[in-house]
Amino acid sequence: MPGQPWPVLGSTAATVAVAGNAALVAALATVHVADRSPRHAAALVGVPVAVASLVLWWAVRYWAAYPFPDYGGLHLLAAWLALAFVVAVAQAGFAAYAFARWRLVAGPVAVFAAVAATWYLFLRIGGETDILWVWALFFGPILSAATALTVGIEYAARRSAGELGA
């Protein structure tokens, strides 16, 4: 179908497998760093997730010899990369913070979902537009809102049940 991105790995199943494994690693990292301070845990999960995701975006386009989109110059491409970096750090970092601080199970689950969706999108090329700006303005904020919502619901439920202190 014209305008439809295609999986760079050759099949949707391979794309889902790679995205799922990356998401599993991120979720396990969220659990692994939970013994650190919440801010440290957020940085230890958020920054590597963001860097790995953006390196993936670049590597897929480079490896597939797919032309990089013309964002109007390198300064605009850098701005989109910076925005995507901030959104990805916020997604994974907030979830890791919530798990390290309150042991909210929604944290690793949210990291898994956000990384799986992000990597699935970044492992596809072609289509009408490049995914970077669409992810930074649309998918990223939606995944961030979903992360905040799931963490917030669990926090409220556990707080009302008396499981969490002030």
C-alpha atoms as one frame of an Amber mdcrd trajectory, in Angstrom:
protein
   0.000   0.000   0.000   1.496   3.382  -0.919   2.551   5.514   1.992   2.798
   2.554   4.337   6.116   2.014   6.162   7.673  -1.426   5.914   9.660  -3.417
   8.464  13.382  -3.041   7.944  13.983  -6.516   9.404  11.910  -8.097   6.638
   8.842  -9.109   8.605   6.498  -7.773  11.205   7.186 -10.820  13.390  10.918
 -10.044  13.502  10.159  -6.395  14.230   7.861  -7.334  17.099  10.428  -9.799
  18.463  13.247  -7.239  18.486  11.012  -4.504  19.930   9.697  -6.885  22.586
  13.174  -8.002  23.615  14.391  -4.405  23.867  11.330  -3.583  25.955  11.984
  -6.568  28.218  15.563  -5.401  28.787  14.307  -1.898  29.658  11.678  -3.268
  32.056  14.224  -5.513  33.752  16.619  -2.577  34.035  13.839  -0.639  35.760
  13.525  -3.396  38.336  17.300  -3.824  38.650  18.021  -0.172  39.535  15.168
   0.104  42.024  17.559  -0.101  44.969  19.067   3.258  43.946  17.604   6.637
  44.798  14.526   7.406  42.674  16.289  10.206  40.769  19.306   8.016  40.105
  17.056   5.186  38.939  15.224   7.568  36.612  18.504   8.673  35.038  19.902
   5.129  34.843  16.853   3.959  32.901  15.679   7.077  31.056  18.954   8.166
  29.470  20.013   4.742  28.091  16.503   4.080  26.770  16.451   7.432  24.979
  19.977   7.060  23.588  19.365   3.481  22.429  16.070   4.440  20.788  17.523
   7.392  18.899  20.595   5.406  17.858  18.181   2.761  16.578  16.299   5.410
  14.556  19.581   6.558  12.983  21.036   3.054  12.481  17.932   1.741  10.729
  18.042   4.546   8.189  21.796   4.211   7.712  21.779   0.414   7.466  18.871
   0.327   5.012  20.497   3.097   2.938  17.246   4.966   3.333  17.666   8.670
   2.688  17.558  10.803   5.776  14.635  13.184   5.748  15.262  16.798   4.915
  14.279  18.584   8.068  15.353  21.919   6.627  18.897  21.658   7.907  20.961
  19.971  10.555  19.910  22.482  13.198  16.261  21.450  12.783  17.154  17.762
  12.798  19.088  18.383  16.022  16.029  20.094  17.493  13.793  17.109  16.637
  16.367  14.719  18.093  16.581  16.817  21.260  12.786  16.858  21.626  12.585
  13.103  21.075  15.382  12.597  23.616  13.563  14.644  26.269  10.273  12.818
  25.661  11.921   9.375  25.811  13.861  10.229  28.977  10.659  11.525  30.583
   8.730   8.353  29.698  11.206   5.821  30.978  12.608   8.007  33.741   9.228
   8.721  35.316   8.316   5.039  35.307  11.671   4.076  36.849  11.292   6.829
  39.448   7.843   5.536  40.424   9.108   1.988  40.778  12.182   2.993  42.784
  10.208   5.306  45.067   6.952   3.435  45.662   7.523   0.005  44.055   4.637
   0.618  41.677   4.353  -2.337  39.324   3.009   0.018  36.665   6.538   1.425
  36.284   8.214  -1.550  34.595   5.003  -2.339  32.713   4.845   1.214  31.359
   8.527   1.114  30.364   7.913  -2.163  28.558   4.943  -0.756  26.640   6.622
   2.531  25.742   9.873   0.934  24.565   8.078  -1.788  22.613   5.917   0.753
  20.795   8.827   3.110  20.150  11.153   0.432  18.821   8.389  -1.066  16.683
   7.845   2.323  15.065  11.556   3.064  14.679  12.193  -0.345  13.043   9.964
   0.597  10.110  10.996   2.805   7.212   9.262   4.387   4.279   5.832   5.852
   4.193   4.654   9.389   3.659   6.854  10.961   6.333   9.663  10.198   8.714
   8.703   8.773  12.095  11.013  10.954  14.198   8.921  14.104  14.235   5.656
  12.137  14.309   6.921  10.217  17.339   8.211  13.365  19.076   4.942  15.271
  18.620   2.324  12.512  18.652   3.299   9.004  19.747   5.828  10.073  22.381
   3.451  12.366  24.270   0.666   9.782  24.055   2.968   7.111  25.476   4.100
   9.564  28.176   0.488  10.312  29.093  -0.292   6.592  29.210   2.723   6.059
  31.471   1.600   8.844  33.799  -1.972   7.550  33.791  -1.069   3.950  34.643
   1.387   5.004  37.342  -1.122   7.521  38.703  -3.936   4.974  38.851  -1.793
   2.456  40.723  -0.482   5.157  43.052  -4.012   6.361  43.853  -5.310   2.833
  44.366  -2.455   1.829  46.645  -2.585   5.130  48.512  -6.327   4.776  49.132
  -5.740   1.217  50.324  -3.200   2.526  52.842  -0.237   0.756  51.267   1.711
   3.963  50.619   2.708   6.598  53.106   2.710  10.295  52.448
